[in-house]
PDB file of C-alpha atoms and ligand atoms in Angstrom:
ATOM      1  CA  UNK A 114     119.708 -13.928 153.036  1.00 59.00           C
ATOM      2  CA  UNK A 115     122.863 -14.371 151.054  1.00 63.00           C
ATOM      3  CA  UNK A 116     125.874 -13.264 153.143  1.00 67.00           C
ATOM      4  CA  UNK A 117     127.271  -9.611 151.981  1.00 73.00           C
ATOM      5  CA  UNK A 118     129.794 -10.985 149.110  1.00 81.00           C
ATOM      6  CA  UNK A 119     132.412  -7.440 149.377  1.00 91.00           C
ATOM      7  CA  UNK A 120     133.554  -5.627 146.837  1.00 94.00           C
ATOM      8  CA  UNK A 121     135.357  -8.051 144.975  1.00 95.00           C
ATOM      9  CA  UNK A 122     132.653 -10.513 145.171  1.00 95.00           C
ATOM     10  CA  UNK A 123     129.777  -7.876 144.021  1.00 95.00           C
ATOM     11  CA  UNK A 124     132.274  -7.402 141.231  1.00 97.00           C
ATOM     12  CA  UNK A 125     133.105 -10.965 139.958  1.00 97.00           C
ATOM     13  CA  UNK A 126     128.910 -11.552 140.536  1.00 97.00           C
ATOM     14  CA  UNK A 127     128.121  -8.724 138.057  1.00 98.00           C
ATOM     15  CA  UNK A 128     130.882 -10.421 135.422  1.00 98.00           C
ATOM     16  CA  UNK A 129     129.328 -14.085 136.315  1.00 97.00           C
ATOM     17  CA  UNK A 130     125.609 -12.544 135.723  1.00 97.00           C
ATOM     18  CA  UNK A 131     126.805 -11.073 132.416  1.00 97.00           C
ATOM     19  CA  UNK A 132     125.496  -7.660 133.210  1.00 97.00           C
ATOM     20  CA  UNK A 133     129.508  -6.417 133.923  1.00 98.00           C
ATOM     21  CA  UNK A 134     131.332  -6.320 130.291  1.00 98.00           C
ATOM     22  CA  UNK A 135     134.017  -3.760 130.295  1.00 98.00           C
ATOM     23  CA  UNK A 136     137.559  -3.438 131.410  1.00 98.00           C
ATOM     24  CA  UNK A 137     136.822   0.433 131.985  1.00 98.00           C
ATOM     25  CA  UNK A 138     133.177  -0.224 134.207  1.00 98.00           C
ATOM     26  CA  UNK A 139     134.723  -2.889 136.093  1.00 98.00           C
ATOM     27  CA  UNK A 140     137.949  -0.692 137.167  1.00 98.00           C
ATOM     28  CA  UNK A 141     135.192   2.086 138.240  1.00 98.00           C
ATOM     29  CA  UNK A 142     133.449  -0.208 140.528  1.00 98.00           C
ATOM     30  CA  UNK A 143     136.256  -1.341 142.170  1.00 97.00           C
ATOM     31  CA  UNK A 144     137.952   2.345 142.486  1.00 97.00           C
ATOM     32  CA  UNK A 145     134.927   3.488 143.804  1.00 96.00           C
ATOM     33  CA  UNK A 146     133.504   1.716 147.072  1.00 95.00           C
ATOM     34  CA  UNK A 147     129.673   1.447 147.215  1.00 96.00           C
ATOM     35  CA  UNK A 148     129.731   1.361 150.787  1.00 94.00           C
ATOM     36  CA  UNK A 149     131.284   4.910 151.538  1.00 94.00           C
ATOM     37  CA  UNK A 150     127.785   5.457 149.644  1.00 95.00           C
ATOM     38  CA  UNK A 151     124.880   3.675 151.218  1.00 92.00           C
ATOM     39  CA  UNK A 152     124.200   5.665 154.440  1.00 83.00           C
ATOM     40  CA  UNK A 153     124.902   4.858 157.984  1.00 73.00           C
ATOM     41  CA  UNK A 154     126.130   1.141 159.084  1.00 68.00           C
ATOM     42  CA  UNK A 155     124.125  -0.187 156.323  1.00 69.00           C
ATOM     43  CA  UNK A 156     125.003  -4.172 155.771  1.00 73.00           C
ATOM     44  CA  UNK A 157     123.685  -4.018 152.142  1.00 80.00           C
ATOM     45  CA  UNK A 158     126.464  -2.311 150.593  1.00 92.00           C
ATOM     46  CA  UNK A 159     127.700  -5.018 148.337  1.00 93.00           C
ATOM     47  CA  UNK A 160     124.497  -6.929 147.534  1.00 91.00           C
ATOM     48  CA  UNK A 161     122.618  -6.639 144.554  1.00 93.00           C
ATOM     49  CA  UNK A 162     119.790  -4.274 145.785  1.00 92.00           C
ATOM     50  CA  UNK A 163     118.715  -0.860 146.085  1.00 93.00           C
ATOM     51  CA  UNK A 164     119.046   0.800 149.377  1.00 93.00           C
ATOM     52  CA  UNK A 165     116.393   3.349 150.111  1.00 93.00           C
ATOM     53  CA  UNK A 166     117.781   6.978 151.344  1.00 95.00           C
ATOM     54  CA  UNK A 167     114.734   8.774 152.083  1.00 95.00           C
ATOM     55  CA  UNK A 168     111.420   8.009 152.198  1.00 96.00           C
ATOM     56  CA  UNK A 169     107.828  10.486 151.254  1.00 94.00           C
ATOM     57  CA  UNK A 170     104.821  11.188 153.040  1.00 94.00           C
ATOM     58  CA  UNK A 171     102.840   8.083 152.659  1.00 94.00           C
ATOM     59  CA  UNK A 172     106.220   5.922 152.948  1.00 95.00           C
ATOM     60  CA  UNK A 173     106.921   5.026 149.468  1.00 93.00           C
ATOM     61  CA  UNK A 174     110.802   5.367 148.728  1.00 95.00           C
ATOM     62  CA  UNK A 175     111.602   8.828 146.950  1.00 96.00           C
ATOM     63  CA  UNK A 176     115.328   8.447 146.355  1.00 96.00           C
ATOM     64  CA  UNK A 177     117.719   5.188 146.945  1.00 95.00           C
ATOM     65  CA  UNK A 178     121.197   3.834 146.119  1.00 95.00           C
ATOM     66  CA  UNK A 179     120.385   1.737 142.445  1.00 95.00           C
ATOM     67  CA  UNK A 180     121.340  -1.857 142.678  1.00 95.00           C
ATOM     68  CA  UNK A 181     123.975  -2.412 141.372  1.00 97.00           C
ATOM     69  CA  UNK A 182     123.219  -4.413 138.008  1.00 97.00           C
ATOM     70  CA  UNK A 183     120.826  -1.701 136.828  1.00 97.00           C
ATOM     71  CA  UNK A 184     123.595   0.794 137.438  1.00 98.00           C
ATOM     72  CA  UNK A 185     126.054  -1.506 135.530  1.00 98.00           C
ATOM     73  CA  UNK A 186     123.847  -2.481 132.701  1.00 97.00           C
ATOM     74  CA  UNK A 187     123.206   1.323 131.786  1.00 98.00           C
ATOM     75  CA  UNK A 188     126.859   2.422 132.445  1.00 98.00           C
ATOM     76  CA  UNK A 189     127.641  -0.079 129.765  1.00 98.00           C
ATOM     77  CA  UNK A 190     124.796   1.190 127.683  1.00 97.00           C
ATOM     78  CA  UNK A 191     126.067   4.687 128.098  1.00 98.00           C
ATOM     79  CA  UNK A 192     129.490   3.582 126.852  1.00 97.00           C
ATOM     80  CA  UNK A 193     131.424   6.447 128.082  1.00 98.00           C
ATOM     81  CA  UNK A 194     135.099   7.626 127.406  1.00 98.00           C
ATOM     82  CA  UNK A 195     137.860   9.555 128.344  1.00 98.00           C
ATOM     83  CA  UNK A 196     137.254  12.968 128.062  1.00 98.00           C
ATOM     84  CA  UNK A 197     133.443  12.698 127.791  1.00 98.00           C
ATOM     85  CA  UNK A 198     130.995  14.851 128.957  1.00 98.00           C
ATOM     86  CA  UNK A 199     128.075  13.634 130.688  1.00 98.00           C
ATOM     87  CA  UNK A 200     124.890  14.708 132.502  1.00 98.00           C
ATOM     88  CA  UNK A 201     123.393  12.731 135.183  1.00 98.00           C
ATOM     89  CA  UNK A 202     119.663  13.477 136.644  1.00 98.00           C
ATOM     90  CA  UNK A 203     118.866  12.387 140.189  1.00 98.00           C
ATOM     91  CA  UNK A 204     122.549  12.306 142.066  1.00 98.00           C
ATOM     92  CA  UNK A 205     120.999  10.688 145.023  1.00 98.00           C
ATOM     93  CA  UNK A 206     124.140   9.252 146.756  1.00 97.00           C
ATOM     94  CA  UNK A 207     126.545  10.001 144.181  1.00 98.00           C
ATOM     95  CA  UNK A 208     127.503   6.509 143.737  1.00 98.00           C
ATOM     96  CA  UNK A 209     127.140   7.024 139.958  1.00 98.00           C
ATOM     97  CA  UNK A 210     128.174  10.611 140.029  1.00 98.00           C
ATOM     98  CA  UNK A 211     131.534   8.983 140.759  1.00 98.00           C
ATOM     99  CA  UNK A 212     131.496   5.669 138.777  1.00 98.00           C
ATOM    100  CA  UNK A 213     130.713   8.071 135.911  1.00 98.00           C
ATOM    101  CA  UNK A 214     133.491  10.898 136.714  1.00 98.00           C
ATOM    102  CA  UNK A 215     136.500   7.794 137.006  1.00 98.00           C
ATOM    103  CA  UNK A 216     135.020   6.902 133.420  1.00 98.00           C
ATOM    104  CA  UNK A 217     135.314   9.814 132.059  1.00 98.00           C
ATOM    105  CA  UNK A 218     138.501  11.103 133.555  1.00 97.00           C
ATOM    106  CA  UNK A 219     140.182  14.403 135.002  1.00 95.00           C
ATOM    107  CA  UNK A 220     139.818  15.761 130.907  1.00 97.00           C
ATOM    108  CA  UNK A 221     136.057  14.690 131.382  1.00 98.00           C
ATOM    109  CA  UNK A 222     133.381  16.240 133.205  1.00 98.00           C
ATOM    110  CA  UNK A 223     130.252  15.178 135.277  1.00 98.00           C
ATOM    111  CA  UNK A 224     127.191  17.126 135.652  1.00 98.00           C
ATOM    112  CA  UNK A 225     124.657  15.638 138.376  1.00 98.00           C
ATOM    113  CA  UNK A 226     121.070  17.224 139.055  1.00 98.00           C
ATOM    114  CA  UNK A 227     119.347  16.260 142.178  1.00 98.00           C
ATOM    115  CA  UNK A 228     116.106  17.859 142.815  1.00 98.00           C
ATOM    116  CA  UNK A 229     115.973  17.620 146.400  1.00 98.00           C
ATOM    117  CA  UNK A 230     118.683  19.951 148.110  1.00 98.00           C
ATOM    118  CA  UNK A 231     119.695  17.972 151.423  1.00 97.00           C
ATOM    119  CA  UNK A 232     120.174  14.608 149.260  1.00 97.00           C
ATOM    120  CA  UNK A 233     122.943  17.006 146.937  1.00 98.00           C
ATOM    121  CA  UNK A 234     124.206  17.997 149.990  1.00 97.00           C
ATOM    122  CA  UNK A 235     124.986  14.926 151.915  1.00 96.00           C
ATOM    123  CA  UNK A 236     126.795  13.705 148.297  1.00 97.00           C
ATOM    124  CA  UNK A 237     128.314  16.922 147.990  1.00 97.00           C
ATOM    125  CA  UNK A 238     130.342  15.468 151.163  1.00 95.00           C
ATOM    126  CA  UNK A 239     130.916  12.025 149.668  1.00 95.00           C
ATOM    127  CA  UNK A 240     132.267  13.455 146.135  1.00 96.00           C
ATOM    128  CA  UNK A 241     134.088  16.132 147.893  1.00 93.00           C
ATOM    129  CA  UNK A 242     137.361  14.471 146.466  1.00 89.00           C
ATOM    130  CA  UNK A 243     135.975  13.941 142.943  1.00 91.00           C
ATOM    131  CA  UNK A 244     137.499  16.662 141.013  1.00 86.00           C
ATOM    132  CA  UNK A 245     135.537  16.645 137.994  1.00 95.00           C
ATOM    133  CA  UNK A 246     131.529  16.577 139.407  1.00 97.00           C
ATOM    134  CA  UNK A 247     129.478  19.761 139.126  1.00 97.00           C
ATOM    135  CA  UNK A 248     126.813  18.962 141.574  1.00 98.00           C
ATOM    136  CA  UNK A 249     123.447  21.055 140.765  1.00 98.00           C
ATOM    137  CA  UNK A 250     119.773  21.407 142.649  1.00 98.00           C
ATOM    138  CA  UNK A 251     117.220  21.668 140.545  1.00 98.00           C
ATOM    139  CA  UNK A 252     114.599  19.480 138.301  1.00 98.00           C
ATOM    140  CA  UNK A 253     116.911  17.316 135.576  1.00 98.00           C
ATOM    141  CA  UNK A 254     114.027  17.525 133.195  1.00 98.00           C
ATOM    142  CA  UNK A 255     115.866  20.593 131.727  1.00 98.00           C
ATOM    143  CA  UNK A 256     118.888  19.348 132.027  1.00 98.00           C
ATOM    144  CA  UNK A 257     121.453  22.165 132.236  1.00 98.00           C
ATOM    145  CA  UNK A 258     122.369  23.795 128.775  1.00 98.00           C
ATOM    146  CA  UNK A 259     125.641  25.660 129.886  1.00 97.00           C
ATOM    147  CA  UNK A 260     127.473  22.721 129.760  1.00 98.00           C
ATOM    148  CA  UNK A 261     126.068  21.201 126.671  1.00 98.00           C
ATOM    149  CA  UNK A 262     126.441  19.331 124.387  1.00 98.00           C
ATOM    150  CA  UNK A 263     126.843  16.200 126.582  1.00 98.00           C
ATOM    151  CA  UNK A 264     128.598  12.748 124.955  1.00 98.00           C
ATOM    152  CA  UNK A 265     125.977  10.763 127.229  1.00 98.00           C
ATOM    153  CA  UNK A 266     123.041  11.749 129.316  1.00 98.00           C
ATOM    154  CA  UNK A 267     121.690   8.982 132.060  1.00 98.00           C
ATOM    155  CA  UNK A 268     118.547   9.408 134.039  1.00 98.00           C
ATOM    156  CA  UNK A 269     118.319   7.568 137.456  1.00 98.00           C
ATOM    157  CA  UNK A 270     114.468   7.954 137.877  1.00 97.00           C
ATOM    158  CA  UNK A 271     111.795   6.791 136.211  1.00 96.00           C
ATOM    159  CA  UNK A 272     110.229   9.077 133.442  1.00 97.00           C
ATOM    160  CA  UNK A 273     106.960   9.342 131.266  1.00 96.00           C
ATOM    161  CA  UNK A 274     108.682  11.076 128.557  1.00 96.00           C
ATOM    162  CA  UNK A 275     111.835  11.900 127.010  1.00 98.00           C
ATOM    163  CA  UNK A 276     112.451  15.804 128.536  1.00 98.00           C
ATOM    164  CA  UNK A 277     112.731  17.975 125.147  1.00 97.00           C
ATOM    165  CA  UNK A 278     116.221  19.504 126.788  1.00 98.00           C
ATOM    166  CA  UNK A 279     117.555  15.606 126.812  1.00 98.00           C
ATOM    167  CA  UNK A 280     117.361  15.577 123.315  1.00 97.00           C
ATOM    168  CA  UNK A 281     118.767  18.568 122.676  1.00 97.00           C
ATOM    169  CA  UNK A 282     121.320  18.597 124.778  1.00 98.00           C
ATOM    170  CA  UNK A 283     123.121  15.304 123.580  1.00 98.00           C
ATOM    171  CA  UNK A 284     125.577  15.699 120.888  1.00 98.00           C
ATOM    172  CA  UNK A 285     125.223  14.225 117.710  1.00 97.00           C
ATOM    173  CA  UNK A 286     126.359  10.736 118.071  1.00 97.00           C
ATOM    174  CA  UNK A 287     125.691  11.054 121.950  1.00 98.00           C
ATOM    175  CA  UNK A 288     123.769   8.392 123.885  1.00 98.00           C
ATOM    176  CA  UNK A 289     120.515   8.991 126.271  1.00 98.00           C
ATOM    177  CA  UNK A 290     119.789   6.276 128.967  1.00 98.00           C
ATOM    178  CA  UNK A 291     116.665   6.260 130.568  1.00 98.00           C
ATOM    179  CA  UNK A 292     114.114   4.481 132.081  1.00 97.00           C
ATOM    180  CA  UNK A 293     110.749   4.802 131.133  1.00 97.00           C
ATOM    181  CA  UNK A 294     107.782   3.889 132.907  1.00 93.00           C
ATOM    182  CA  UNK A 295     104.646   3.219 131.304  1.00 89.00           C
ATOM    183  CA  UNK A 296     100.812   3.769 132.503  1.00 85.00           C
ATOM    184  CA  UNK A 297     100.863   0.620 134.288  1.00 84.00           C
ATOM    185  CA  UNK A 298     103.655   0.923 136.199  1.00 80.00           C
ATOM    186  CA  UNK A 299     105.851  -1.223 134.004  1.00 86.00           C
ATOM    187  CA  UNK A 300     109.490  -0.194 133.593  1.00 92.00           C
ATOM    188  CA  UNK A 301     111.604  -0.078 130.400  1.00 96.00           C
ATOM    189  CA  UNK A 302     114.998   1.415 130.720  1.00 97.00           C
ATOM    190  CA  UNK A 303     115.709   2.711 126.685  1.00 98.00           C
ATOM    191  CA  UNK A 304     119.112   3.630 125.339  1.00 98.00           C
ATOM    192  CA  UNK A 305     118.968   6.267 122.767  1.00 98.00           C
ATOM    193  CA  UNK A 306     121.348   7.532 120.158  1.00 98.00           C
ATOM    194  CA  UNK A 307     121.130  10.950 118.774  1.00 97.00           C
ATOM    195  CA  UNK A 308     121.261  10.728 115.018  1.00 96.00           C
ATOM    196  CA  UNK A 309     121.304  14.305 113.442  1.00 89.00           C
ATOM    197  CA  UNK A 310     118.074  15.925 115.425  1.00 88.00           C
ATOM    198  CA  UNK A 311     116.061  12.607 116.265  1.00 94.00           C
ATOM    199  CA  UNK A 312     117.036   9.760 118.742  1.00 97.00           C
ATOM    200  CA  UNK A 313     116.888   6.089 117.957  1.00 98.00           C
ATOM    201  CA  UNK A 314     116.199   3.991 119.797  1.00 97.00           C
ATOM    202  CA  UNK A 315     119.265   1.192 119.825  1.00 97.00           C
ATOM    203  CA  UNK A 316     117.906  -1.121 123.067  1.00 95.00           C
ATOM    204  CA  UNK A 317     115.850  -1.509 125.816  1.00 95.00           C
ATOM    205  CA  UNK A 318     115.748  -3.806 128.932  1.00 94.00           C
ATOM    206  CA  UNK A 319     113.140  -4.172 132.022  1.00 93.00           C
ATOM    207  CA  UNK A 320     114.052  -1.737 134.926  1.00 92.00           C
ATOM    208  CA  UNK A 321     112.278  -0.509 138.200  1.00 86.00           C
ATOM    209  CA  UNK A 322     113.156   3.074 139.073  1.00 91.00           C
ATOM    210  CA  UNK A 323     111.590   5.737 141.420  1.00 91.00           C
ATOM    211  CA  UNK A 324     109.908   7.838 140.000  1.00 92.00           C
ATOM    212  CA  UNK A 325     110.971  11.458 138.602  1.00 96.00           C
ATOM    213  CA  UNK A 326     109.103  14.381 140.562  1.00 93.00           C
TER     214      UNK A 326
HETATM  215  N1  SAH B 681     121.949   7.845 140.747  1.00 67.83           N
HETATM  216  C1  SAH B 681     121.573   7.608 142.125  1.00 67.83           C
HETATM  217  C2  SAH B 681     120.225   6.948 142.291  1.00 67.83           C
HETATM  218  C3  SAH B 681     119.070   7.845 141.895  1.00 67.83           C
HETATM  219  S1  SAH B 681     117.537   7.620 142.811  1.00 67.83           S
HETATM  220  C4  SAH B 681     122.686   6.877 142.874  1.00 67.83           C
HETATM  221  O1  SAH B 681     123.723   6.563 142.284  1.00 67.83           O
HETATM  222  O2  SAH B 681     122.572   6.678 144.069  1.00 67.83           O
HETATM  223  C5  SAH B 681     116.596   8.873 142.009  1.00 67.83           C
HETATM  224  C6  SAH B 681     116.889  10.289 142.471  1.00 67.83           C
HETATM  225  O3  SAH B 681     116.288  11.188 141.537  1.00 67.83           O
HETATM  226  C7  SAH B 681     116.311  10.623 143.830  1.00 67.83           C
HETATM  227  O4  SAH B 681     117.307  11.059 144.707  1.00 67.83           O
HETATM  228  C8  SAH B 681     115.324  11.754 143.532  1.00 67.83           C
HETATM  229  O5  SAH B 681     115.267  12.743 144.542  1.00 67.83           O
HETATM  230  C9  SAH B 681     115.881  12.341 142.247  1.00 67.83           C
HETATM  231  N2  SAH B 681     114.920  13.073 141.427  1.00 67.83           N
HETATM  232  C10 SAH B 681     113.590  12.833 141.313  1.00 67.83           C
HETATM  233  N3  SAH B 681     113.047  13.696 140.457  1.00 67.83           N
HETATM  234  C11 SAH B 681     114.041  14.512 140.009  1.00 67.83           C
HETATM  235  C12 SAH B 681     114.084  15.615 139.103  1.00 67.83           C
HETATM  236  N4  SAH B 681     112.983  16.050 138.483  1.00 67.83           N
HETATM  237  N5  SAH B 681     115.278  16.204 138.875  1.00 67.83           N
HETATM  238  C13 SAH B 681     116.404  15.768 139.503  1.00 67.83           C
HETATM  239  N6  SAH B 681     116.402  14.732 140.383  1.00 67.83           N
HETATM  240  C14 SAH B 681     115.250  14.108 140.624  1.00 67.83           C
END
């Protein structure tokens, strides 16, 4: 196995893959450590894999740490700015709880819905200095409409469908990013813009998520 390349080196990898575009992305990454995210003395932290966090019943993984080039290509997708709002289903670590709330900024905000309450909790703790995260338990499928309209909405688990509250809950103009996995299994991760009522689609690249429950 490739030696763990740091921070900087994850970095300048991402920019050398062509996955890492942005000024703004690439100051996120390197503000915000991955490895104060991935659990325990972990060795992974700066390769360019998931790490799983917990595991279900019959030992598939039910929540991990994304790798790191899915995480950048859809923060670049998502396009966010100053000031934005943005709602994030499955917080999971809270690795892009944070890369999202330096993107957005102290005039921004971050909502993140985790469904399982001890995985909110333990990121509670590693985005207790993150000023602008509202943290929330519950299912992300209907999103949370108090703080709507949202400039972007990401989803960090697989779905079968676009959630009717994602849709309405993006402002006009607003971007959705979210995987979408098919019958077989297959992953497409789709970036939506919301034009008047509808979404359009504007692209689409292969992506392996866990699965929404
Ligand atoms: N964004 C995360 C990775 C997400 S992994 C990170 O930066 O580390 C997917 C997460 O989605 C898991 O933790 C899982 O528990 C959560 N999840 C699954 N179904 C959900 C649902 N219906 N609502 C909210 N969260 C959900």
């Amino acid at each position: 196995m490739a030696p763990d390349p740091g921070l900087e080196g994850m970095v300048d990898g991402l920019s050398e893959s062509g996955a890492l575009r942005s000024p703004s992305v690439r100051a996120a990454l390197l503000a915000v450590d991955r490895a104060r995210f991935v659990p325990g003395d972990a060795l992974d932290a700066y390769r360019d894999a998931p790490v799983v966090l917990q595991l279900g019943p019959g030992g598939e993984a039910t929540s991990t740490i994304s790798q790191p080039t899915m995480v950048v290509l859809m923060l670049e997708e998502l396009a966010m700015q100053p000031g934005d709002r943005v709602l994030e289903v499955g917080t999971a670590s809270g690795w892009n709880a944070a890369l999202l709330a330096h993107l957005v900024g102290v005039d921004g905000l971050v909502v993140t819905i985790e469904i399982d309450e001890s995985l909110s909790e333990a990121a509670g703790e590693r985005l207790s200095e993150v000023a602008n995260v509202w943290r929330l338990v519950g299912d992300g499928r209907d999103g949370w409409p108090e703080a709507a309209p949202y400039d972007g909405i990401i989803i960090t688990a697989g779905a079968r469908e676009v959630a009717p509250a994602w849709r309405e809950q993006l402002a006009v103009g607003g971007r959705l990013v979210v995987p979408i996995t098919g019958s077989d299994g297959t992953g497409l991760c789709i970036t939506y813009e919301r034009v008047d009522g509808e979404l359009v689609e504007r692209a689409s690249t292969p992506c392996v998520f866990v699965p929404l429950r």
